PDB file of C-alpha atoms in Angstrom:
ATOM      1  CA  UNK A  47     -10.770 -10.613 -17.982  1.00  0.00           C
ATOM      2  CA  UNK A  48     -11.351  -8.415 -14.947  1.00  0.00           C
ATOM      3  CA  UNK A  49     -13.023  -5.216 -16.062  1.00  0.00           C
ATOM      4  CA  UNK A  50     -14.863  -2.277 -14.564  1.00  0.00           C
ATOM      5  CA  UNK A  51     -18.052  -3.918 -15.864  1.00  0.00           C
ATOM      6  CA  UNK A  52     -17.390  -6.841 -13.582  1.00  0.00           C
ATOM      7  CA  UNK A  53     -16.954  -4.441 -10.678  1.00  0.00           C
ATOM      8  CA  UNK A  54     -20.453  -3.082 -11.383  1.00  0.00           C
ATOM      9  CA  UNK A  55     -21.879  -6.576 -10.993  1.00  0.00           C
ATOM     10  CA  UNK A  56     -20.023  -6.965  -7.725  1.00  0.00           C
ATOM     11  CA  UNK A  57     -21.721  -3.878  -6.404  1.00  0.00           C
ATOM     12  CA  UNK A  58     -25.211  -5.370  -6.250  1.00  0.00           C
ATOM     13  CA  UNK A  59     -23.940  -8.472  -4.550  1.00  0.00           C
ATOM     14  CA  UNK A  60     -22.001  -6.487  -1.972  1.00  0.00           C
ATOM     15  CA  UNK A  61     -24.701  -3.978  -1.154  1.00  0.00           C
ATOM     16  CA  UNK A  62     -27.010  -6.759  -0.073  1.00  0.00           C
ATOM     17  CA  UNK A  63     -24.385  -7.741   2.528  1.00  0.00           C
ATOM     18  CA  UNK A  64     -23.940  -4.236   3.901  1.00  0.00           C
ATOM     19  CA  UNK A  65     -26.006  -4.737   7.034  1.00  0.00           C
ATOM     20  CA  UNK A  66     -24.014  -7.770   8.046  1.00  0.00           C
ATOM     21  CA  UNK A  67     -20.754  -5.873   7.594  1.00  0.00           C
ATOM     22  CA  UNK A  68     -21.831  -2.944   9.712  1.00  0.00           C
ATOM     23  CA  UNK A  69     -22.743  -5.333  12.522  1.00  0.00           C
ATOM     24  CA  UNK A  70     -19.390  -7.107  12.475  1.00  0.00           C
ATOM     25  CA  UNK A  71     -16.915  -4.262  12.099  1.00  0.00           C
ATOM     26  CA  UNK A  72     -13.720  -5.933  13.282  1.00  0.00           C
ATOM     27  CA  UNK A  73     -10.635  -3.937  12.397  1.00  0.00           C
ATOM     28  CA  UNK A  74      -7.244  -5.314  11.449  1.00  0.00           C
ATOM     29  CA  UNK A  75      -4.503  -2.679  11.330  1.00  0.00           C
ATOM     30  CA  UNK A  76      -1.003  -3.352  10.048  1.00  0.00           C
ATOM     31  CA  UNK A  77       1.918  -1.010  10.796  1.00  0.00           C
ATOM     32  CA  UNK A  78       3.351   0.223   7.516  1.00  0.00           C
ATOM     33  CA  UNK A  79       6.039   2.691   8.419  1.00  0.00           C
ATOM     34  CA  UNK A  80       9.444   2.205   6.786  1.00  0.00           C
ATOM     35  CA  UNK A  81      10.315  -0.113   9.684  1.00  0.00           C
ATOM     36  CA  UNK A  82       7.191  -2.225   9.183  1.00  0.00           C
ATOM     37  CA  UNK A  83       7.542  -2.446   5.412  1.00  0.00           C
ATOM     38  CA  UNK A  84      11.198  -3.468   5.677  1.00  0.00           C
ATOM     39  CA  UNK A  85      10.229  -6.151   8.206  1.00  0.00           C
ATOM     40  CA  UNK A  86       7.654  -7.621   5.810  1.00  0.00           C
ATOM     41  CA  UNK A  87       4.402  -5.792   6.640  1.00  0.00           C
ATOM     42  CA  UNK A  88       3.109  -6.052   3.087  1.00  0.00           C
ATOM     43  CA  UNK A  89       3.503  -9.825   3.059  1.00  0.00           C
ATOM     44  CA  UNK A  90       1.812 -10.097   6.479  1.00  0.00           C
ATOM     45  CA  UNK A  91      -1.098  -7.953   5.310  1.00  0.00           C
ATOM     46  CA  UNK A  92      -1.440 -10.032   2.128  1.00  0.00           C
ATOM     47  CA  UNK A  93      -1.395 -13.259   4.181  1.00  0.00           C
ATOM     48  CA  UNK A  94      -4.084 -11.914   6.542  1.00  0.00           C
ATOM     49  CA  UNK A  95      -6.263 -10.863   3.596  1.00  0.00           C
ATOM     50  CA  UNK A  96      -5.788 -14.267   1.991  1.00  0.00           C
ATOM     51  CA  UNK A  97      -6.765 -16.047   5.181  1.00  0.00           C
ATOM     52  CA  UNK A  98      -9.910 -13.926   5.590  1.00  0.00           C
ATOM     53  CA  UNK A  99     -10.844 -14.638   1.990  1.00  0.00           C
ATOM     54  CA  UNK A 100     -10.140 -18.368   2.323  1.00  0.00           C
ATOM     55  CA  UNK A 101     -12.423 -18.624   5.346  1.00  0.00           C
ATOM     56  CA  UNK A 102     -15.114 -16.476   3.755  1.00  0.00           C
ATOM     57  CA  UNK A 103     -15.233 -14.142   6.769  1.00  0.00           C
ATOM     58  CA  UNK A 104     -17.380 -11.076   6.064  1.00  0.00           C
ATOM     59  CA  UNK A 105     -17.006  -7.677   7.651  1.00  0.00           C
ATOM     60  CA  UNK A 106     -13.280  -7.406   8.303  1.00  0.00           C
ATOM     61  CA  UNK A 107     -11.921  -3.921   7.643  1.00  0.00           C
ATOM     62  CA  UNK A 108      -8.215  -3.737   6.832  1.00  0.00           C
ATOM     63  CA  UNK A 109      -6.297  -0.578   7.558  1.00  0.00           C
ATOM     64  CA  UNK A 110      -2.696   0.504   7.681  1.00  0.00           C
ATOM     65  CA  UNK A 111      -0.932   2.854   9.968  1.00  0.00           C
ATOM     66  CA  UNK A 112       2.509   4.435  10.233  1.00  0.00           C
ATOM     67  CA  UNK A 113       5.310   3.810  12.699  1.00  0.00           C
ATOM     68  CA  UNK A 114       4.132   3.726  16.311  1.00  0.00           C
ATOM     69  CA  UNK A 115       7.614   3.519  17.864  1.00  0.00           C
ATOM     70  CA  UNK A 116       7.990  -0.208  18.485  1.00  0.00           C
ATOM     71  CA  UNK A 117      10.196  -0.687  15.430  1.00  0.00           C
ATOM     72  CA  UNK A 118      12.052  -3.618  17.015  1.00  0.00           C
ATOM     73  CA  UNK A 119       8.788  -5.552  17.269  1.00  0.00           C
ATOM     74  CA  UNK A 120       7.700  -5.083  13.669  1.00  0.00           C
ATOM     75  CA  UNK A 121       5.639  -6.460  11.974  1.00  0.00           C
ATOM     76  CA  UNK A 122       2.929  -5.085  14.286  1.00  0.00           C
ATOM     77  CA  UNK A 123      -0.711  -6.019  13.811  1.00  0.00           C
ATOM     78  CA  UNK A 124      -3.592  -4.529  15.824  1.00  0.00           C
ATOM     79  CA  UNK A 125      -6.924  -6.297  16.015  1.00  0.00           C
ATOM     80  CA  UNK A 126      -9.883  -4.374  17.405  1.00  0.00           C
ATOM     81  CA  UNK A 127     -13.242  -6.035  17.956  1.00  0.00           C
ATOM     82  CA  UNK A 128     -16.276  -3.777  18.331  1.00  0.00           C
ATOM     83  CA  UNK A 129     -16.495  -2.874  22.000  1.00  0.00           C
ATOM     84  CA  UNK A 130     -13.404  -4.926  22.789  1.00  0.00           C
ATOM     85  CA  UNK A 131      -9.832  -3.938  23.666  1.00  0.00           C
ATOM     86  CA  UNK A 132      -7.203  -3.123  21.078  1.00  0.00           C
ATOM     87  CA  UNK A 133      -4.760  -6.001  20.969  1.00  0.00           C
ATOM     88  CA  UNK A 134      -1.330  -5.352  19.485  1.00  0.00           C
ATOM     89  CA  UNK A 135       0.560  -8.351  18.146  1.00  0.00           C
ATOM     90  CA  UNK A 136       4.290  -8.089  17.501  1.00  0.00           C
ATOM     91  CA  UNK A 137       6.940  -9.919  15.476  1.00  0.00           C
ATOM     92  CA  UNK A 138       4.152 -11.223  13.272  1.00  0.00           C
ATOM     93  CA  UNK A 139       5.177 -13.385  10.311  1.00  0.00           C
ATOM     94  CA  UNK A 140       2.998 -14.316   7.327  1.00  0.00           C
ATOM     95  CA  UNK A 141       2.842 -17.837   8.795  1.00  0.00           C
ATOM     96  CA  UNK A 142       1.016 -16.432  11.868  1.00  0.00           C
ATOM     97  CA  UNK A 143      -1.876 -15.152   9.725  1.00  0.00           C
ATOM     98  CA  UNK A 144      -3.817 -18.398   9.991  1.00  0.00           C
ATOM     99  CA  UNK A 145      -3.825 -18.367  13.790  1.00  0.00           C
ATOM    100  CA  UNK A 146      -4.658 -14.666  14.075  1.00  0.00           C
ATOM    101  CA  UNK A 147      -7.636 -14.987  11.760  1.00  0.00           C
ATOM    102  CA  UNK A 148      -8.926 -18.355  13.007  1.00  0.00           C
ATOM    103  CA  UNK A 149      -8.462 -17.681  16.726  1.00  0.00           C
ATOM    104  CA  UNK A 150      -8.915 -13.943  17.136  1.00  0.00           C
ATOM    105  CA  UNK A 151     -10.936 -12.645  14.170  1.00  0.00           C
ATOM    106  CA  UNK A 152     -13.294 -15.620  13.922  1.00  0.00           C
ATOM    107  CA  UNK A 153     -13.456 -16.930  17.498  1.00  0.00           C
ATOM    108  CA  UNK A 154     -12.551 -13.867  19.559  1.00  0.00           C
ATOM    109  CA  UNK A 155      -9.714 -15.682  21.338  1.00  0.00           C
ATOM    110  CA  UNK A 156      -6.546 -13.667  21.881  1.00  0.00           C
ATOM    111  CA  UNK A 157      -3.387 -15.330  20.559  1.00  0.00           C
ATOM    112  CA  UNK A 158      -1.438 -14.832  23.780  1.00  0.00           C
ATOM    113  CA  UNK A 159       2.106 -15.683  22.724  1.00  0.00           C
ATOM    114  CA  UNK A 160       2.131 -12.939  20.060  1.00  0.00           C
ATOM    115  CA  UNK A 161       0.656 -10.121  22.167  1.00  0.00           C
ATOM    116  CA  UNK A 162       2.944  -7.136  22.889  1.00  0.00           C
ATOM    117  CA  UNK A 163       0.369  -4.592  24.102  1.00  0.00           C
ATOM    118  CA  UNK A 164      -3.249  -4.264  25.065  1.00  0.00           C
ATOM    119  CA  UNK A 165      -5.284  -1.086  25.392  1.00  0.00           C
ATOM    120  CA  UNK A 166      -8.949  -0.290  25.877  1.00  0.00           C
TER     121      UNK A 166
ATOM    122  CA  UNK B 156      13.900  -2.688   1.213  1.00  0.00           C
ATOM    123  CA  UNK B 157      14.216  -5.613  -1.123  1.00  0.00           C
ATOM    124  CA  UNK B 158      12.645  -4.040  -4.181  1.00  0.00           C
ATOM    125  CA  UNK B 159      11.155  -0.851  -5.576  1.00  0.00           C
ATOM    126  CA  UNK B 160       7.551  -1.807  -4.952  1.00  0.00           C
ATOM    127  CA  UNK B 161       8.287  -1.645  -1.196  1.00  0.00           C
ATOM    128  CA  UNK B 162       9.765   1.842  -1.596  1.00  0.00           C
ATOM    129  CA  UNK B 163       6.572   2.821  -3.418  1.00  0.00           C
ATOM    130  CA  UNK B 164       4.469   1.570  -0.505  1.00  0.00           C
ATOM    131  CA  UNK B 165       6.636   3.635   1.828  1.00  0.00           C
ATOM    132  CA  UNK B 166       6.264   6.810  -0.256  1.00  0.00           C
ATOM    133  CA  UNK B 167       2.499   6.435  -0.407  1.00  0.00           C
ATOM    134  CA  UNK B 168       2.365   5.896   3.362  1.00  0.00           C
ATOM    135  CA  UNK B 169       4.214   9.205   3.758  1.00  0.00           C
ATOM    136  CA  UNK B 170       1.570  10.866   1.578  1.00  0.00           C
ATOM    137  CA  UNK B 171      -1.220   9.344   3.676  1.00  0.00           C
ATOM    138  CA  UNK B 172       0.518  10.519   6.857  1.00  0.00           C
ATOM    139  CA  UNK B 173       0.742  14.027   5.350  1.00  0.00           C
ATOM    140  CA  UNK B 174      -3.062  14.108   5.247  1.00  0.00           C
ATOM    141  CA  UNK B 175      -3.375  13.894   1.450  1.00  0.00           C
ATOM    142  CA  UNK B 176      -6.809  13.594  -0.133  1.00  0.00           C
ATOM    143  CA  UNK B 177      -5.478  12.766  -3.583  1.00  0.00           C
ATOM    144  CA  UNK B 178      -2.421  10.628  -4.237  1.00  0.00           C
ATOM    145  CA  UNK B 179      -1.021   9.824  -7.621  1.00  0.00           C
ATOM    146  CA  UNK B 180       1.542   7.160  -8.492  1.00  0.00           C
ATOM    147  CA  UNK B 181       3.137   7.190 -11.923  1.00  0.00           C
ATOM    148  CA  UNK B 182       5.565   4.495 -12.982  1.00  0.00           C
ATOM    149  CA  UNK B 183       7.256   4.721 -16.346  1.00  0.00           C
ATOM    150  CA  UNK B 184       9.480   2.148 -18.003  1.00  0.00           C
ATOM    151  CA  UNK B 185      11.159   3.557 -21.075  1.00  0.00           C
ATOM    152  CA  UNK B 186      13.420   1.090 -22.829  1.00  0.00           C
ATOM    153  CA  UNK B 187      14.506   3.574 -25.517  1.00  0.00           C
ATOM    154  CA  UNK B 188      15.748   6.114 -22.993  1.00  0.00           C
ATOM    155  CA  UNK B 189      16.835   3.351 -20.600  1.00  0.00           C
ATOM    156  CA  UNK B 190      14.917   4.954 -17.759  1.00  0.00           C
ATOM    157  CA  UNK B 191      12.655   3.753 -15.002  1.00  0.00           C
ATOM    158  CA  UNK B 192      10.835   6.513 -13.178  1.00  0.00           C
ATOM    159  CA  UNK B 193       8.637   6.452 -10.110  1.00  0.00           C
ATOM    160  CA  UNK B 194       6.677   9.535  -9.181  1.00  0.00           C
ATOM    161  CA  UNK B 195       4.418   9.926  -6.152  1.00  0.00           C
ATOM    162  CA  UNK B 196       2.557  13.193  -5.786  1.00  0.00           C
ATOM    163  CA  UNK B 197       0.055  14.229  -3.154  1.00  0.00           C
ATOM    164  CA  UNK B 198      -1.929  17.227  -1.952  1.00  0.00           C
ATOM    165  CA  UNK B 199      -0.956  16.752   1.684  1.00  0.00           C
ATOM    166  CA  UNK B 200       0.503  19.286   4.050  1.00  0.00           C
ATOM    167  CA  UNK B 201       3.910  19.441   2.348  1.00  0.00           C
ATOM    168  CA  UNK B 202       7.295  20.024   3.936  1.00  0.00           C
ATOM    169  CA  UNK B 203       8.891  23.240   5.081  1.00  0.00           C
ATOM    170  CA  UNK B 204      11.785  24.214   2.757  1.00  0.00           C
ATOM    171  CA  UNK B 205      14.469  23.559   5.380  1.00  0.00           C
ATOM    172  CA  UNK B 206      13.030  20.141   6.127  1.00  0.00           C
ATOM    173  CA  UNK B 207      12.698  19.208   2.452  1.00  0.00           C
ATOM    174  CA  UNK B 208      16.354  20.162   2.012  1.00  0.00           C
ATOM    175  CA  UNK B 209      17.540  17.673   4.643  1.00  0.00           C
ATOM    176  CA  UNK B 210      14.923  14.941   4.170  1.00  0.00           C
ATOM    177  CA  UNK B 211      17.368  12.784   2.195  1.00  0.00           C
ATOM    178  CA  UNK B 212      19.912  12.782   5.016  1.00  0.00           C
ATOM    179  CA  UNK B 213      19.159  10.175   7.692  1.00  0.00           C
ATOM    180  CA  UNK B 214      21.390  11.925  10.242  1.00  0.00           C
ATOM    181  CA  UNK B 215      19.825  15.328   9.751  1.00  0.00           C
ATOM    182  CA  UNK B 216      16.444  13.846  10.531  1.00  0.00           C
ATOM    183  CA  UNK B 217      15.541  14.437  14.146  1.00  0.00           C
ATOM    184  CA  UNK B 218      12.953  12.541  16.136  1.00  0.00           C
ATOM    185  CA  UNK B 219      10.379  15.230  15.628  1.00  0.00           C
ATOM    186  CA  UNK B 220      10.620  14.784  11.875  1.00  0.00           C
ATOM    187  CA  UNK B 221      10.305  11.069  12.151  1.00  0.00           C
ATOM    188  CA  UNK B 222       7.388  10.906   9.721  1.00  0.00           C
ATOM    189  CA  UNK B 223       9.972  10.713   6.954  1.00  0.00           C
ATOM    190  CA  UNK B 224      12.707   8.841   8.827  1.00  0.00           C
ATOM    191  CA  UNK B 225      14.783   6.429   6.768  1.00  0.00           C
ATOM    192  CA  UNK B 226      12.395   5.992   3.863  1.00  0.00           C
ATOM    193  CA  UNK B 227      13.678   8.766   1.625  1.00  0.00           C
ATOM    194  CA  UNK B 228      17.391   8.316   2.466  1.00  0.00           C
ATOM    195  CA  UNK B 229      17.190   4.604   1.579  1.00  0.00           C
ATOM    196  CA  UNK B 230      15.407   5.341  -1.669  1.00  0.00           C
ATOM    197  CA  UNK B 231      17.892   8.103  -2.520  1.00  0.00           C
ATOM    198  CA  UNK B 232      20.702   5.617  -1.960  1.00  0.00           C
ATOM    199  CA  UNK B 233      19.262   2.911  -4.228  1.00  0.00           C
ATOM    200  CA  UNK B 234      18.506   5.472  -6.953  1.00  0.00           C
ATOM    201  CA  UNK B 235      22.051   6.893  -6.894  1.00  0.00           C
ATOM    202  CA  UNK B 236      23.542   3.431  -6.928  1.00  0.00           C
ATOM    203  CA  UNK B 237      21.550   2.658 -10.081  1.00  0.00           C
ATOM    204  CA  UNK B 238      22.673   5.708 -12.049  1.00  0.00           C
ATOM    205  CA  UNK B 239      19.663   7.769 -11.048  1.00  0.00           C
ATOM    206  CA  UNK B 240      18.475  10.311  -8.530  1.00  0.00           C
ATOM    207  CA  UNK B 241      15.704  11.226  -6.119  1.00  0.00           C
ATOM    208  CA  UNK B 242      14.031  14.630  -6.308  1.00  0.00           C
ATOM    209  CA  UNK B 243      11.834  16.201  -3.662  1.00  0.00           C
ATOM    210  CA  UNK B 244       9.498  18.969  -4.685  1.00  0.00           C
ATOM    211  CA  UNK B 245       7.396  20.094  -1.760  1.00  0.00           C
ATOM    212  CA  UNK B 246       5.478  23.199  -0.781  1.00  0.00           C
ATOM    213  CA  UNK B 247       3.909  23.700   2.624  1.00  0.00           C
ATOM    214  CA  UNK B 248       0.128  23.571   2.373  1.00  0.00           C
ATOM    215  CA  UNK B 249       0.186  22.426  -1.253  1.00  0.00           C
ATOM    216  CA  UNK B 250       1.691  18.980  -1.312  1.00  0.00           C
ATOM    217  CA  UNK B 251       4.734  16.938  -2.188  1.00  0.00           C
ATOM    218  CA  UNK B 252       6.074  15.301  -5.297  1.00  0.00           C
ATOM    219  CA  UNK B 253       8.793  12.698  -5.004  1.00  0.00           C
ATOM    220  CA  UNK B 254      10.449  11.534  -8.190  1.00  0.00           C
ATOM    221  CA  UNK B 255      12.917   8.666  -8.324  1.00  0.00           C
ATOM    222  CA  UNK B 256      14.727   7.866 -11.539  1.00  0.00           C
ATOM    223  CA  UNK B 257      16.823   4.787 -12.262  1.00  0.00           C
ATOM    224  CA  UNK B 258      18.746   3.532 -15.247  1.00  0.00           C
ATOM    225  CA  UNK B 259      16.511   0.678 -16.380  1.00  0.00           C
ATOM    226  CA  UNK B 260      19.394  -1.593 -17.443  1.00  0.00           C
ATOM    227  CA  UNK B 261      21.700  -0.755 -14.524  1.00  0.00           C
ATOM    228  CA  UNK B 262      22.979  -3.869 -12.814  1.00  0.00           C
ATOM    229  CA  UNK B 263      22.374  -2.342  -9.374  1.00  0.00           C
ATOM    230  CA  UNK B 264      18.818  -1.299 -10.094  1.00  0.00           C
ATOM    231  CA  UNK B 265      16.571  -3.195  -7.683  1.00  0.00           C
ATOM    232  CA  UNK B 266      13.753  -5.112  -9.362  1.00  0.00           C
ATOM    233  CA  UNK B 267      10.356  -3.445  -9.405  1.00  0.00           C
ATOM    234  CA  UNK B 268       8.987  -6.337  -7.357  1.00  0.00           C
ATOM    235  CA  UNK B 269       5.353  -7.108  -6.716  1.00  0.00           C
ATOM    236  CA  UNK B 270       3.865  -3.746  -7.597  1.00  0.00           C
ATOM    237  CA  UNK B 271       0.374  -5.295  -7.845  1.00  0.00           C
ATOM    238  CA  UNK B 272       0.555  -6.333  -4.159  1.00  0.00           C
ATOM    239  CA  UNK B 273       1.648  -2.825  -3.196  1.00  0.00           C
ATOM    240  CA  UNK B 274      -1.118  -1.112  -5.162  1.00  0.00           C
ATOM    241  CA  UNK B 275      -3.742  -3.541  -3.873  1.00  0.00           C
ATOM    242  CA  UNK B 276      -2.834  -2.819  -0.260  1.00  0.00           C
ATOM    243  CA  UNK B 277      -2.763   0.937  -0.864  1.00  0.00           C
ATOM    244  CA  UNK B 278      -6.188   0.871  -2.538  1.00  0.00           C
ATOM    245  CA  UNK B 279      -7.681  -1.270   0.225  1.00  0.00           C
ATOM    246  CA  UNK B 280      -6.348   0.969   2.966  1.00  0.00           C
ATOM    247  CA  UNK B 281      -7.093   4.312   1.341  1.00  0.00           C
ATOM    248  CA  UNK B 282     -10.431   5.058   2.970  1.00  0.00           C
ATOM    249  CA  UNK B 283     -11.475   8.582   2.080  1.00  0.00           C
ATOM    250  CA  UNK B 284      -8.451   9.114  -0.172  1.00  0.00           C
ATOM    251  CA  UNK B 285      -8.472   9.025  -3.948  1.00  0.00           C
ATOM    252  CA  UNK B 286      -5.551   7.086  -5.306  1.00  0.00           C
ATOM    253  CA  UNK B 287      -4.590   6.968  -8.962  1.00  0.00           C
ATOM    254  CA  UNK B 288      -1.997   4.606 -10.343  1.00  0.00           C
ATOM    255  CA  UNK B 289      -0.672   4.842 -13.855  1.00  0.00           C
ATOM    256  CA  UNK B 290       1.954   2.516 -15.264  1.00  0.00           C
ATOM    257  CA  UNK B 291       3.470   3.178 -18.667  1.00  0.00           C
ATOM    258  CA  UNK B 292       5.674   0.771 -20.517  1.00  0.00           C
ATOM    259  CA  UNK B 293       6.787   1.864 -23.962  1.00  0.00           C
ATOM    260  CA  UNK B 294       3.551   2.810 -25.744  1.00  0.00           C
ATOM    261  CA  UNK B 295       1.285   0.861 -23.418  1.00  0.00           C
ATOM    262  CA  UNK B 296      -0.396   2.237 -20.315  1.00  0.00           C
ATOM    263  CA  UNK B 297      -2.435   0.853 -17.459  1.00  0.00           C
ATOM    264  CA  UNK B 298      -4.528   2.958 -15.093  1.00  0.00           C
ATOM    265  CA  UNK B 299      -6.248   2.170 -11.816  1.00  0.00           C
ATOM    266  CA  UNK B 300      -8.282   4.978 -10.333  1.00  0.00           C
ATOM    267  CA  UNK B 301     -10.029   4.475  -6.988  1.00  0.00           C
ATOM    268  CA  UNK B 302     -12.271   7.428  -7.831  1.00  0.00           C
ATOM    269  CA  UNK B 303     -13.745   5.431 -10.718  1.00  0.00           C
ATOM    270  CA  UNK B 304     -14.040   2.394  -8.439  1.00  0.00           C
ATOM    271  CA  UNK B 305     -15.827   4.477  -5.824  1.00  0.00           C
ATOM    272  CA  UNK B 306     -18.273   5.806  -8.434  1.00  0.00           C
ATOM    273  CA  UNK B 307     -19.129   2.275  -9.489  1.00  0.00           C
ATOM    274  CA  UNK B 308     -19.303   0.758  -6.022  1.00  0.00           C
ATOM    275  CA  UNK B 309     -21.129   3.603  -4.284  1.00  0.00           C
ATOM    276  CA  UNK B 310     -20.302   4.967  -0.864  1.00  0.00           C
ATOM    277  CA  UNK B 311     -21.106   1.971   1.298  1.00  0.00           C
ATOM    278  CA  UNK B 312     -18.820  -0.731   0.004  1.00  0.00           C
ATOM    279  CA  UNK B 313     -15.454  -1.032   1.725  1.00  0.00           C
ATOM    280  CA  UNK B 314     -12.472  -1.527  -0.610  1.00  0.00           C
ATOM    281  CA  UNK B 315     -11.050  -3.891   2.010  1.00  0.00           C
ATOM    282  CA  UNK B 316     -13.967  -6.273   1.365  1.00  0.00           C
ATOM    283  CA  UNK B 317     -12.513  -9.538   0.133  1.00  0.00           C
ATOM    284  CA  UNK B 318     -14.620  -9.685  -3.057  1.00  0.00           C
ATOM    285  CA  UNK B 319     -13.337  -6.221  -4.017  1.00  0.00           C
ATOM    286  CA  UNK B 320      -9.765  -7.205  -3.153  1.00  0.00           C
ATOM    287  CA  UNK B 321     -10.073 -10.249  -5.357  1.00  0.00           C
ATOM    288  CA  UNK B 322     -11.333  -8.164  -8.267  1.00  0.00           C
ATOM    289  CA  UNK B 323      -8.568  -5.632  -7.670  1.00  0.00           C
ATOM    290  CA  UNK B 324      -5.937  -8.349  -7.636  1.00  0.00           C
ATOM    291  CA  UNK B 325      -7.107  -9.794 -10.958  1.00  0.00           C
ATOM    292  CA  UNK B 326      -7.568  -6.373 -12.555  1.00  0.00           C
ATOM    293  CA  UNK B 327      -4.027  -5.323 -11.592  1.00  0.00           C
ATOM    294  CA  UNK B 328      -2.299  -8.526 -12.591  1.00  0.00           C
ATOM    295  CA  UNK B 329      -4.061  -8.764 -15.956  1.00  0.00           C
ATOM    296  CA  UNK B 330      -3.530  -5.063 -16.638  1.00  0.00           C
ATOM    297  CA  UNK B 331       0.177  -5.244 -15.843  1.00  0.00           C
ATOM    298  CA  UNK B 332       0.641  -8.381 -17.945  1.00  0.00           C
ATOM    299  CA  UNK B 333      -0.971  -6.582 -20.884  1.00  0.00           C
ATOM    300  CA  UNK B 334       1.722  -3.886 -20.629  1.00  0.00           C
ATOM    301  CA  UNK B 335       4.233  -6.359 -21.994  1.00  0.00           C
ATOM    302  CA  UNK B 336       2.251  -6.986 -25.155  1.00  0.00           C
ATOM    303  CA  UNK B 337       3.725  -5.432 -28.232  1.00  0.00           C
ATOM    304  CA  UNK B 338       1.456  -3.494 -30.502  1.00  0.00           C
ATOM    305  CA  UNK B 339       0.076  -4.837 -33.710  1.00  0.00           C
TER     306      UNK B 339
END
């Protein structure tokens, strides 16, 4: 049974990893306006989280944002590496989560065929 | 929107966009009264009275008021179709409360859907926001409060951390399953 007690135990474990997390600091942002949600943003976010968990990657911060005006390209996912450009991926499906995490989050390689915008 | 849990995600996103510091989600399933209610309240910037009055109309919404867009009109439509209604109670500078009511047994009521997935994603993305979720079913209740989580975890741990997400997932799913248990 998952309880608040169990969460307390988690705390000690996690605090010892804090330094590592601060050093990594890669951000994954999923667009969750009405347009994004209707296009399956929640499922994409869940798939990305699953993939990160499966690979045991530490230090990935998930965030959500509202509509940014590219509703026809939803689901939109931004990945920002510390000091790197902000890459916006469009028309992302849950099945793309594996590639985005393995290639971009882990190896720093941009998944070119899904890119719709790039900004510094 | 395929189910109500996606509408809930949308409502909470509106609250986040309104700059809320505290967001509360209350879901009630009352078999005796045949009602399902969803209430999202926040202490964000609120809506001006004339905007609140037209927020349910997709065609009255101009580009400048896009922060609400189609979310509320779609939810209003599904609520009306299921023998219910959508109420907007908003005051500028104080916050907004959206209440959607459905007839629980209505054939056109969309399913609640994966509410645990919705709540998990809200909690993980709510940095600097306190989010409280209460789900009542008959006499049973389940509560998730990110304020309590924050007190236990301290300031440094990110809720998006996969170990926390995993705990959250289990806590939500077990808690929601327990809602179906009858007393005794």
